[in-house]
Tab-separated table of C-alpha atoms and ligand atoms in Angstrom:
chain	number	residue	atom	x	y	z
N	13	UNK	CA	0.127	-0.041	0.143
N	14	UNK	CA	1.457	3.340	-1.209
N	15	UNK	CA	1.008	6.632	0.614
N	16	UNK	CA	-0.434	9.141	-1.788
N	17	UNK	CA	-0.214	12.899	-1.497
N	18	UNK	CA	-1.678	15.766	-3.231
N	19	UNK	CA	1.262	18.032	-4.186
N	20	UNK	CA	0.334	21.709	-5.079
N	21	UNK	CA	3.411	22.027	-7.382
N	22	UNK	CA	2.525	19.327	-9.910
N	23	UNK	CA	-1.342	19.572	-9.138
N	24	UNK	CA	-1.790	15.970	-8.752
N	25	UNK	CA	-1.820	13.162	-6.265
N	26	UNK	CA	1.388	11.329	-6.219
N	27	UNK	CA	3.032	8.423	-4.699
N	28	UNK	CA	5.245	9.614	-1.493
N	29	UNK	CA	8.757	8.077	-1.841
N	30	UNK	CA	11.051	9.691	0.796
N	31	UNK	CA	14.256	11.312	-0.504
N	32	UNK	CA	15.839	9.249	2.703
N	33	UNK	CA	13.496	6.628	4.227
N	34	UNK	CA	16.099	6.939	7.092
N	35	UNK	CA	15.140	10.474	7.771
N	36	UNK	CA	11.809	11.649	6.382
N	37	UNK	CA	11.583	15.550	6.453
N	38	UNK	CA	8.740	17.998	6.658
N	39	UNK	CA	8.562	21.741	7.193
N	40	UNK	CA	5.316	23.413	8.042
N	41	UNK	CA	4.990	27.387	8.427
N	42	UNK	CA	4.134	27.973	11.897
N	43	UNK	CA	2.321	31.166	13.440
N	44	UNK	CA	3.478	34.778	13.788
N	45	UNK	CA	3.431	35.183	17.326
N	46	UNK	CA	1.709	38.729	17.775
N	47	UNK	CA	-1.860	37.541	18.917
N	48	UNK	CA	-3.922	34.531	20.066
N	49	UNK	CA	-4.080	32.017	17.411
N	50	UNK	CA	-7.519	31.673	15.841
N	51	UNK	CA	-9.241	28.273	14.961
N	52	UNK	CA	-8.264	28.677	11.594
N	53	UNK	CA	-4.603	28.860	12.416
N	54	UNK	CA	-5.408	25.595	14.613
N	55	UNK	CA	-5.994	23.714	11.090
N	56	UNK	CA	-2.584	23.347	9.734
N	57	UNK	CA	-1.176	22.285	13.026
N	58	UNK	CA	-3.910	19.615	13.400
N	59	UNK	CA	-3.553	18.438	9.587
N	60	UNK	CA	0.153	18.243	9.583
N	61	UNK	CA	0.129	16.469	13.112
N	62	UNK	CA	-1.912	13.775	11.665
N	63	UNK	CA	0.459	13.497	8.740
N	64	UNK	CA	3.464	13.571	11.033
N	65	UNK	CA	1.846	10.478	13.106
N	66	UNK	CA	1.187	8.612	9.847
N	67	UNK	CA	4.644	9.255	8.821
N	68	UNK	CA	5.985	8.195	12.089
N	69	UNK	CA	3.832	5.151	11.932
N	70	UNK	CA	4.966	3.925	8.159
N	71	UNK	CA	8.989	4.973	8.688
N	72	UNK	CA	9.361	4.853	12.419
N	73	UNK	CA	9.057	7.574	15.016
N	74	UNK	CA	12.862	8.109	15.073
N	75	UNK	CA	13.143	8.384	11.092
N	76	UNK	CA	10.720	11.688	10.963
N	77	UNK	CA	11.735	14.997	11.307
N	78	UNK	CA	8.965	17.560	11.462
N	79	UNK	CA	10.065	21.222	11.751
N	80	UNK	CA	7.591	24.032	12.537
N	81	UNK	CA	8.816	27.539	12.785
N	82	UNK	CA	7.771	30.661	14.937
N	83	UNK	CA	7.820	33.881	13.268
N	84	UNK	CA	9.233	36.310	16.130
N	85	UNK	CA	10.040	39.105	13.829
N	86	UNK	CA	7.371	40.998	11.961
N	87	UNK	CA	5.701	44.367	11.393
N	88	UNK	CA	2.666	43.004	13.200
N	89	UNK	CA	4.524	42.410	16.338
N	90	UNK	CA	6.139	45.535	16.529
N	91	UNK	CA	2.772	47.397	16.138
N	92	UNK	CA	1.029	45.281	18.834
N	93	UNK	CA	3.981	46.005	20.794
N	94	UNK	CA	4.201	49.493	20.825
N	95	UNK	CA	0.165	49.668	21.097
N	96	UNK	CA	0.144	47.291	24.118
N	97	UNK	CA	3.057	48.447	26.038
N	98	UNK	CA	3.556	52.304	25.283
N	99	UNK	CA	5.559	52.824	28.253
N	100	UNK	CA	8.330	50.344	27.425
N	101	UNK	CA	11.278	50.232	25.323
N	102	UNK	CA	10.162	48.511	21.892
N	103	UNK	CA	12.333	45.473	22.568
N	104	UNK	CA	10.957	44.573	25.758
N	105	UNK	CA	7.349	45.363	24.866
N	106	UNK	CA	7.951	42.635	21.920
N	107	UNK	CA	9.493	40.157	24.121
N	108	UNK	CA	6.160	40.398	26.398
N	109	UNK	CA	4.308	40.150	23.267
N	110	UNK	CA	5.940	37.252	21.711
N	111	UNK	CA	6.516	35.480	25.088
N	112	UNK	CA	2.800	35.627	26.031
N	113	UNK	CA	1.689	34.651	22.449
N	114	UNK	CA	4.021	31.657	22.053
N	115	UNK	CA	3.196	30.288	25.364
N	116	UNK	CA	-0.667	30.361	24.499
N	117	UNK	CA	-0.174	28.759	21.246
N	118	UNK	CA	1.789	26.027	22.983
N	119	UNK	CA	-0.915	25.414	25.539
N	120	UNK	CA	-3.655	25.553	22.766
N	121	UNK	CA	-1.840	23.085	20.332
N	122	UNK	CA	-1.003	20.436	23.082
N	123	UNK	CA	-4.643	20.507	24.206
N	124	UNK	CA	-5.568	19.685	20.669
N	125	UNK	CA	-3.783	16.614	21.007
N	126	UNK	CA	-0.505	17.553	18.550
N	127	UNK	CA	2.584	16.446	19.172
N	128	UNK	CA	5.454	18.577	19.666
N	129	UNK	CA	7.559	18.789	16.393
N	130	UNK	CA	11.104	17.689	16.107
N	131	UNK	CA	12.139	21.158	15.989
N	132	UNK	CA	10.526	24.635	16.675
N	133	UNK	CA	13.216	27.181	15.292
N	134	UNK	CA	12.305	30.801	15.993
N	135	UNK	CA	13.268	33.471	13.352
N	136	UNK	CA	15.331	35.483	15.537
N	137	UNK	CA	17.445	32.637	16.690
N	138	UNK	CA	18.633	32.228	12.839
N	139	UNK	CA	19.443	35.402	11.518
N	140	UNK	CA	22.933	34.201	10.522
N	141	UNK	CA	21.541	31.525	8.455
N	142	UNK	CA	19.330	34.057	6.606
N	143	UNK	CA	22.202	36.589	6.258
N	144	UNK	CA	24.316	33.487	4.557
N	145	UNK	CA	21.623	32.806	2.310
N	146	UNK	CA	21.222	36.542	1.262
N	147	UNK	CA	25.017	36.918	0.656
N	148	UNK	CA	24.843	33.784	-1.581
N	149	UNK	CA	22.115	35.218	-3.420
N	150	UNK	CA	23.624	38.573	-3.942
N	151	UNK	CA	26.880	36.727	-4.993
N	152	UNK	CA	25.051	34.669	-7.699
N	153	UNK	CA	23.345	37.652	-8.914
N	154	UNK	CA	19.720	36.566	-7.768
N	155	UNK	CA	19.478	39.411	-5.182
N	156	UNK	CA	20.794	43.090	-5.224
N	157	UNK	CA	21.214	45.926	-2.697
N	158	UNK	CA	19.274	49.361	-3.035
N	159	UNK	CA	18.929	51.839	-0.498
N	160	UNK	CA	20.056	49.564	2.458
N	161	UNK	CA	17.396	46.920	1.361
N	162	UNK	CA	18.251	43.530	-0.119
N	163	UNK	CA	15.900	42.583	-2.877
N	164	UNK	CA	15.338	39.340	-4.789
N	165	UNK	CA	15.288	39.816	-8.574
N	166	UNK	CA	12.279	37.852	-9.596
N	167	UNK	CA	13.206	38.232	-13.423
N	168	UNK	CA	16.400	36.313	-12.360
N	169	UNK	CA	14.860	32.923	-11.737
N	170	UNK	CA	13.121	31.932	-15.034
N	171	UNK	CA	10.976	29.335	-13.084
N	172	UNK	CA	9.616	31.722	-10.722
N	173	UNK	CA	5.563	31.440	-10.754
N	174	UNK	CA	5.775	27.418	-11.071
N	175	UNK	CA	3.868	26.998	-7.835
N	176	UNK	CA	0.973	29.310	-8.274
N	177	UNK	CA	1.120	29.179	-12.072
N	178	UNK	CA	-0.578	32.571	-12.138
N	179	UNK	CA	0.333	34.950	-14.943
N	180	UNK	CA	2.630	37.860	-13.929
N	181	UNK	CA	-0.220	40.520	-13.657
N	182	UNK	CA	-2.285	38.671	-11.565
N	183	UNK	CA	0.556	37.852	-9.200
N	184	UNK	CA	1.246	41.575	-9.028
N	185	UNK	CA	-2.198	42.029	-7.855
N	186	UNK	CA	-2.180	39.284	-5.503
N	187	UNK	CA	0.793	40.445	-3.752
N	188	UNK	CA	-0.547	43.863	-3.531
N	189	UNK	CA	3.091	44.692	-4.406
N	190	UNK	CA	4.461	47.896	-3.135
N	191	UNK	CA	6.199	50.269	-6.020
N	192	UNK	CA	9.148	51.092	-4.079
N	193	UNK	CA	12.093	53.462	-5.217
N	194	UNK	CA	14.438	50.698	-4.297
N	195	UNK	CA	12.771	47.936	-6.512
N	196	UNK	CA	14.059	47.288	-9.907
N	197	UNK	CA	10.933	45.809	-10.800
N	198	UNK	CA	7.541	45.680	-8.689
N	199	UNK	CA	7.775	42.080	-8.281
N	200	UNK	CA	11.064	42.101	-6.540
N	201	UNK	CA	10.600	41.172	-3.001
N	202	UNK	CA	12.453	42.029	0.352
N	203	UNK	CA	15.285	39.965	1.847
N	204	UNK	CA	16.513	42.302	4.089
N	205	UNK	CA	15.129	45.946	4.894
N	206	UNK	CA	16.518	48.555	7.038
N	207	UNK	CA	15.245	49.234	10.982
N	208	UNK	CA	13.966	52.266	12.223
N	209	UNK	CA	15.457	53.434	15.635
N	210	UNK	CA	14.064	51.307	18.443
N	211	UNK	CA	13.042	48.380	16.169
N	212	UNK	CA	14.757	44.940	16.494
N	213	UNK	CA	17.958	45.141	14.513
N	214	UNK	CA	20.830	43.189	13.383
N	215	UNK	CA	24.341	44.040	11.575
N	216	UNK	CA	23.466	44.253	7.949
N	217	UNK	CA	25.294	42.683	5.190
N	218	UNK	CA	28.710	44.154	4.269
N	219	UNK	CA	28.127	47.562	2.117
N	220	UNK	CA	24.884	48.484	4.180
N	221	UNK	CA	25.607	50.742	7.078
N	222	UNK	CA	22.019	50.471	8.764
N	223	UNK	CA	21.387	47.770	10.750
N	224	UNK	CA	18.453	45.776	9.430
N	225	UNK	CA	16.360	42.790	9.954
N	226	UNK	CA	14.832	39.943	7.501
N	227	UNK	CA	11.917	39.862	5.133
N	228	UNK	CA	9.551	37.118	6.226
N	229	UNK	CA	10.098	34.632	3.163
N	230	UNK	CA	13.754	34.236	3.803
N	231	UNK	CA	13.120	32.920	7.163
N	232	UNK	CA	11.858	29.728	6.208
N	233	UNK	CA	14.242	29.118	3.416
N	234	UNK	CA	16.782	29.453	6.298
N	235	UNK	CA	15.118	27.417	8.914
N	236	UNK	CA	14.272	24.636	6.505
N	237	UNK	CA	17.971	24.677	5.186
N	238	UNK	CA	19.329	24.470	8.698
N	239	UNK	CA	17.187	21.732	9.908
N	240	UNK	CA	16.273	19.557	6.621
N	241	UNK	CA	19.152	20.517	4.222
N	242	UNK	CA	18.756	21.950	0.900
N	243	UNK	CA	16.026	19.645	-0.284
N	244	UNK	CA	13.385	17.669	1.682
N	245	UNK	CA	10.310	15.798	1.395
N	246	UNK	CA	7.320	17.832	2.269
N	247	UNK	CA	6.610	21.602	2.724
N	248	UNK	CA	3.351	22.676	4.031
N	249	UNK	CA	1.024	25.323	4.963
N	250	UNK	CA	-2.511	27.177	4.520
N	251	UNK	CA	-3.587	27.487	0.927
N	252	UNK	CA	-3.118	31.124	1.371
N	253	UNK	CA	0.679	30.814	1.715
N	254	UNK	CA	1.161	29.413	-2.060
N	255	UNK	CA	1.770	33.013	-3.298
N	256	UNK	CA	3.719	34.759	-2.527
N	257	UNK	CA	5.315	33.265	0.750
N	258	UNK	CA	6.067	29.697	-0.626
N	259	UNK	CA	6.623	30.828	-4.315
N	260	UNK	CA	9.130	33.136	-2.763
N	261	UNK	CA	10.723	30.440	-0.576
N	262	UNK	CA	11.134	28.233	-3.501
N	263	UNK	CA	12.769	30.893	-5.645
N	264	UNK	CA	15.347	31.863	-2.788
N	265	UNK	CA	16.139	28.118	-1.848
N	266	UNK	CA	16.699	27.250	-5.447
N	267	UNK	CA	18.511	29.968	-6.473
N	268	UNK	CA	20.731	29.683	-3.456
N	269	UNK	CA	21.394	25.952	-3.555
N	270	UNK	CA	21.307	25.480	-7.529
N	271	UNK	CA	18.728	22.611	-6.783
N	272	UNK	CA	15.799	21.770	-9.126
N	273	UNK	CA	13.391	21.670	-5.939
N	274	UNK	CA	13.150	22.467	-2.820
N	275	UNK	CA	10.643	20.256	-1.290
N	276	UNK	CA	9.592	17.113	-3.023
N	277	UNK	CA	5.610	17.693	-2.163
N	278	UNK	CA	4.000	20.632	-1.445
N	279	UNK	CA	0.810	20.524	0.633
N	280	UNK	CA	-2.115	23.068	1.747
N	281	UNK	CA	-4.797	22.831	3.824
N	282	UNK	CA	-7.883	24.644	2.600
N	283	UNK	CA	-9.381	27.653	4.409
N	284	UNK	CA	-11.869	27.917	7.655
N	285	UNK	CA	-14.614	29.726	7.860
N	286	UNK	CA	-16.982	30.383	10.851
N	287	UNK	CA	-20.819	29.643	10.501
N	288	UNK	CA	-20.366	30.389	6.580
N	289	UNK	CA	-18.357	33.731	6.876
N	290	UNK	CA	-15.105	34.676	6.853
N	291	UNK	CA	-13.624	35.251	10.371
N	292	UNK	CA	-13.181	38.896	11.331
N	293	UNK	CA	-12.436	40.426	14.661
N	294	UNK	CA	-14.372	43.538	13.676
N	295	UNK	CA	-17.514	41.483	13.232
N	296	UNK	CA	-17.274	39.590	16.477
N	297	UNK	CA	-17.062	36.286	13.984
N	298	UNK	CA	-13.771	35.316	15.489
N	299	UNK	CA	-13.340	31.785	17.241
N	300	UNK	CA	-10.054	30.875	19.216
N	301	UNK	CA	-8.889	27.672	20.409
N	302	UNK	CA	-8.435	29.326	23.621
N	303	UNK	CA	-12.234	30.121	23.966
N	304	UNK	CA	-13.348	26.777	22.679
N	305	UNK	CA	-11.586	24.895	25.083
N	306	UNK	CA	-13.355	26.423	27.877
N	307	UNK	CA	-16.667	24.511	26.526
N	308	UNK	CA	-15.277	21.508	24.780
N	309	UNK	CA	-12.670	18.979	25.429
N	310	UNK	CA	-9.417	19.274	23.055
N	311	UNK	CA	-10.543	16.162	21.303
N	312	UNK	CA	-13.737	17.622	20.324
N	313	UNK	CA	-12.073	20.464	18.467
N	314	UNK	CA	-9.629	18.137	17.237
N	315	UNK	CA	-12.366	15.826	15.507
N	316	UNK	CA	-14.191	18.494	14.393
N	317	UNK	CA	-11.565	19.772	12.153
N	318	UNK	CA	-10.833	16.129	10.760
N	319	UNK	CA	-14.465	15.817	9.510
N	320	UNK	CA	-13.463	17.550	6.717
N	321	UNK	CA	-10.821	16.626	4.031
N	322	UNK	CA	-7.842	18.889	4.691
N	323	UNK	CA	-7.802	20.329	1.248
N	324	UNK	CA	-11.605	21.417	1.247
N	325	UNK	CA	-12.585	24.352	2.908
N	326	UNK	CA	-14.207	24.132	6.202
N	327	UNK	CA	-17.228	25.464	7.590
N	328	UNK	CA	-16.605	25.730	11.520
N	329	UNK	CA	-20.144	25.375	13.259
N	330	UNK	CA	-21.488	24.557	16.522
N	331	UNK	CA	-23.472	21.511	14.925
N	332	UNK	CA	-19.922	20.276	13.811
N	333	UNK	CA	-18.661	20.269	17.184
N	334	UNK	CA	-21.819	18.403	18.465
N	335	UNK	CA	-21.604	15.672	15.841
N	336	UNK	CA	-17.679	14.960	16.851
N	337	UNK	CA	-18.750	15.021	20.506
N	338	UNK	CA	-21.389	12.468	19.678
N	339	UNK	CA	-18.635	10.221	17.845
N	340	UNK	CA	-16.385	10.645	20.777
N	341	UNK	CA	-18.940	9.339	23.346
N	342	UNK	CA	-19.487	6.200	21.229
N	343	UNK	CA	-15.809	5.751	20.739
N	344	UNK	CA	-15.145	6.151	24.556
N	345	UNK	CA	-18.215	4.197	25.611
N	346	UNK	CA	-16.813	1.473	23.511
N	347	UNK	CA	-13.160	1.519	23.398
N	348	UNK	CA	-12.298	3.913	26.559
N	349	UNK	CA	-10.712	1.174	28.511
N	350	UNK	CA	-9.895	-1.586	25.968
N	351	UNK	CA	-6.221	-2.088	25.127
N	352	UNK	CA	-5.466	-1.266	21.608
N	353	UNK	CA	-5.681	-4.015	19.098
N	354	UNK	CA	-4.749	-4.319	15.349
N	355	UNK	CA	-5.119	-1.312	13.015
N	356	UNK	CA	-8.027	-1.479	10.722
N	357	UNK	CA	-6.867	-1.507	7.205
N	358	UNK	CA	-9.911	0.643	5.967
N	359	UNK	CA	-8.858	3.355	8.078
N	360	UNK	CA	-5.083	3.234	6.993
N	361	UNK	CA	-6.139	3.027	3.180
N	362	UNK	CA	-8.117	6.124	3.592
N	363	UNK	CA	-5.384	8.253	5.450
N	364	UNK	CA	-2.795	6.869	2.760
N	365	UNK	CA	-5.203	8.321	0.165
N	366	UNK	CA	-4.041	11.893	0.683
N	367	UNK	CA	-4.965	11.834	4.436
N	368	UNK	CA	-8.745	11.143	3.666
N	369	UNK	CA	-9.866	11.699	7.086
N	370	UNK	CA	-13.707	11.793	6.093
N	371	UNK	CA	-13.124	8.116	4.597
N	372	UNK	CA	-11.410	6.822	7.711
N	373	UNK	CA	-14.086	8.221	10.030
N	374	UNK	CA	-16.571	6.031	7.743
N	375	UNK	CA	-14.493	3.009	8.078
N	376	UNK	CA	-14.427	3.761	11.926
N	377	UNK	CA	-18.075	3.980	12.021
N	378	UNK	CA	-18.398	0.573	10.395
N	379	UNK	CA	-15.821	-0.682	13.196
N	380	UNK	CA	-18.169	0.784	15.740
N	381	UNK	CA	-21.173	-0.754	14.511
N	382	UNK	CA	-19.194	-4.215	14.716
N	383	UNK	CA	-18.179	-3.278	18.495
N	384	UNK	CA	-21.917	-2.584	19.482
N	385	UNK	CA	-22.732	-5.854	17.891
N	386	UNK	CA	-20.032	-7.391	20.353
N	387	UNK	CA	-17.782	-8.666	17.622
N	388	UNK	CA	-14.881	-8.933	19.986
N	389	UNK	CA	-11.788	-7.422	18.131
N	390	UNK	CA	-13.935	-4.398	16.831
N	391	UNK	CA	-13.559	-2.371	19.945
N	392	UNK	CA	-9.649	-3.000	20.109
N	393	UNK	CA	-9.189	-2.544	16.669
N	394	UNK	CA	-11.461	0.851	16.861
N	395	UNK	CA	-8.920	1.893	19.929
N	396	UNK	CA	-5.672	1.672	17.943
N	397	UNK	CA	-7.274	3.006	14.669
N	398	UNK	CA	-8.639	6.033	16.344
N	399	UNK	CA	-5.368	6.701	18.162
N	400	UNK	CA	-3.230	6.902	15.094
N	401	UNK	CA	-5.139	10.002	14.217
N	402	UNK	CA	-4.323	11.493	17.759
N	403	UNK	CA	-7.669	10.851	19.318
N	404	UNK	CA	-8.725	8.490	22.447
N	405	UNK	CA	-5.836	9.643	24.193
N	406	UNK	CA	-7.410	9.791	27.454
N	407	UNK	CA	-9.260	7.238	29.657
N	408	UNK	CA	-12.832	6.427	29.592
N	409	UNK	CA	-12.997	7.998	33.292
N	410	UNK	CA	-11.903	11.424	32.134
N	411	UNK	CA	-14.377	11.388	29.202
N	412	UNK	CA	-16.812	10.496	31.718
N	413	UNK	CA	-16.049	13.686	33.648
N	414	UNK	CA	-17.258	15.527	30.755
N	415	UNK	CA	-20.153	13.303	29.622
N	416	UNK	CA	-20.994	11.006	32.514
N	417	UNK	CA	-24.400	9.567	30.671
N	418	UNK	CA	-22.473	8.840	27.461
N	419	UNK	CA	-19.975	6.582	28.788
N	420	UNK	CA	-22.568	4.803	31.191
N	421	UNK	CA	-24.811	3.815	28.501
N	422	UNK	CA	-24.878	0.043	27.142
N	423	UNK	CA	-24.745	0.749	23.392
N	424	UNK	CA	-25.824	-2.902	22.832
N	425	UNK	CA	-28.747	-2.448	25.150
N	426	UNK	CA	-29.648	0.700	23.328
N	427	UNK	CA	-29.476	-0.967	19.865
N	428	UNK	CA	-31.717	-3.855	21.152
N	429	UNK	CA	-34.242	-1.329	22.865
N	430	UNK	CA	-34.444	0.510	19.542
N	431	UNK	CA	-35.172	-2.542	17.595
N	432	UNK	CA	-38.012	-3.528	20.100
N	433	UNK	CA	-39.443	-0.337	19.794
N	434	UNK	CA	-39.392	-0.274	16.040
N	435	UNK	CA	-40.937	-3.626	16.226
N	436	UNK	CA	-43.530	-2.302	18.275
N	437	UNK	CA	-44.239	0.691	16.110
N	438	UNK	CA	-44.962	-1.903	13.110
N	439	UNK	CA	-47.714	-3.567	14.770
N	440	UNK	CA	-48.994	-0.250	16.199
N	441	UNK	CA	-48.504	-0.916	19.775
N	442	UNK	CA	-47.677	2.509	20.649
N	443	UNK	CA	-48.106	2.023	24.135
N	444	UNK	CA	-45.101	-0.451	24.259
N	445	UNK	CA	-43.089	2.066	21.776
N	446	UNK	CA	-43.660	4.976	23.995
N	447	UNK	CA	-42.706	2.906	27.094
N	448	UNK	CA	-39.370	2.119	25.500
N	449	UNK	CA	-38.693	5.526	24.345
N	450	UNK	CA	-39.397	6.597	27.999
N	451	UNK	CA	-36.793	3.877	29.332
N	452	UNK	CA	-34.381	5.192	26.834
N	453	UNK	CA	-34.743	8.659	27.924
N	454	UNK	CA	-34.126	7.568	31.648
N	455	UNK	CA	-30.443	6.681	30.342
N	456	UNK	CA	-30.129	9.975	28.767
N	457	UNK	CA	-30.587	8.522	25.281
N	458	UNK	CA	-32.707	11.088	22.847
N	459	UNK	CA	-33.950	9.309	19.626
N	460	UNK	CA	-34.253	10.787	16.151
N	461	UNK	CA	-36.833	9.173	13.706
N	462	UNK	CA	-35.490	9.959	10.258
N	463	UNK	CA	-36.733	8.437	6.814
N	464	UNK	CA	-33.452	6.677	6.885
N	465	UNK	CA	-34.390	4.815	10.502
N	466	UNK	CA	-33.873	5.749	14.103
N	467	UNK	CA	-30.505	7.240	15.265
N	468	UNK	CA	-29.778	8.260	19.002
N	469	UNK	CA	-27.480	10.361	20.682
N	470	UNK	CA	-27.088	11.464	24.623
N	471	UNK	CA	-28.522	14.564	25.338
N	472	UNK	CA	-26.452	17.344	26.313
D	24	LIG	P1	-0.234	33.315	10.342
D	24	LIG	O1	0.009	33.304	11.583
D	24	LIG	O2	-1.237	34.100	9.552
D	24	LIG	O3	1.006	33.155	9.471
D	24	LIG	O4	-0.673	31.736	9.702
D	24	LIG	C1	-0.443	30.516	10.244
D	24	LIG	C2	-0.828	29.361	9.550
D	24	LIG	O5	-2.381	29.337	9.578
D	24	LIG	C3	-0.514	29.566	8.070
D	24	LIG	O6	-0.475	27.970	7.586
D	24	LIG	C4	-1.938	29.847	7.298
D	24	LIG	O7	-2.062	29.467	6.066
D	24	LIG	C5	-2.778	29.245	8.238
D	24	LIG	N1	-4.349	30.116	8.400
D	24	LIG	C6	-4.564	31.233	8.570
D	24	LIG	N2	-5.947	31.453	8.418
D	24	LIG	C7	-6.645	30.397	8.404
D	24	LIG	C8	-8.063	29.943	7.948
D	24	LIG	N3	-8.866	30.785	8.325
D	24	LIG	N4	-8.312	28.605	7.589
D	24	LIG	C9	-6.853	27.901	7.256
D	24	LIG	N5	-5.796	28.037	7.855
D	24	LIG	C10	-5.333	29.526	7.937
D	25	LIG	ZN1	6.887	30.012	5.735
């Protein structure tokens, strides 16, 4: 069975073969730490955690290197720091903002069941690597110095645009490119820029007097190089990063290392909307994991995310959260205390098919049906297969603290009672069918009669 992944660069689902099976290497663009992450930011973290777990399963936990950076130098951070701590020197204010945001991010993603990546490099700790890359690019004629800036010359790279496959004029519009006097061409992008007094600053390249700081794109090329080498297996992030961020990363890395590719696979998660609308602080339509985790266990939030295939857009809704909660109710009731058994091949097959989590959930649903019928290894197999996607990580007792009725219920008995009720209804014995409904209600079970049959759930 082959792992197949969709590659944005070639626009096709391809068989994944690691460059070095002894060390499978993945880089994912991490957060810019200026504000609490919103639930959209959690999507790539969860999606690539599922991939990380799958790769560890396939190649061995010690043979996968996963790097997710932290962007801790950025205009937005400077602005937020000045606004929040106007009395402090800017550097101190920046430290306060980044430390606080960074800590919150880590608490959130741990609660969402995400494993720590192998390395989490910070941009400010890799300025030397960025400068080294920029120097190479200047030397090779792919970058130039102008008015204390260093710019990448887009026309020097004949392959530029290969990832986004957009015509140049569209790219210019998409990037909202600044026409600046120091640019030779509008598409050229900043590798290094001068810092204003008080802003974070590092010694610039030879020939530039003003201390400066890196642009955004160069940081990922530099950190991927430092931790994964000149070329590696998978580069991931949200779909919004395809252009310009990843396009620019590719240009920088390929030109600096004279390699035909930076990463073998480019993977992008679709965007998340909340209740059908774009998330925006100004309209109050803004959901953070921090707030969600006050009302829902992390596993509910994680499973809600995985109910949609990672490349599709997600419409984040409370009903989606409820659905995930019900699924976890069943899983914990059936498998919470069972020792994990064999992985279900249908679940694994689905994940091997470009991380098709909705299909995997379908296979898990079948397995649940077997477990309810008392087919012996089903509950153990359910446990192992669910754990592969980073769920069912706590005990039945821990879930019971949140949903006591759900765990207490005997699912086999519920299914038997529903069958008896349906039989009573068929012969129009409504007294008996009502009695059974009441009996189920006492157990916390709410019935829903639909045209496809009767479903049930534990009341909230
Ligand atoms: P940022 O901190 O804005 O650089 O974003 C961090 C990560 O979250 C990037 O991989 C983005 O592509 C991703 N991201 C941001 N907003 C959303 C969203 N609404 N839905 C899905 N992914 C998002
Ligand atoms: Zn990046």
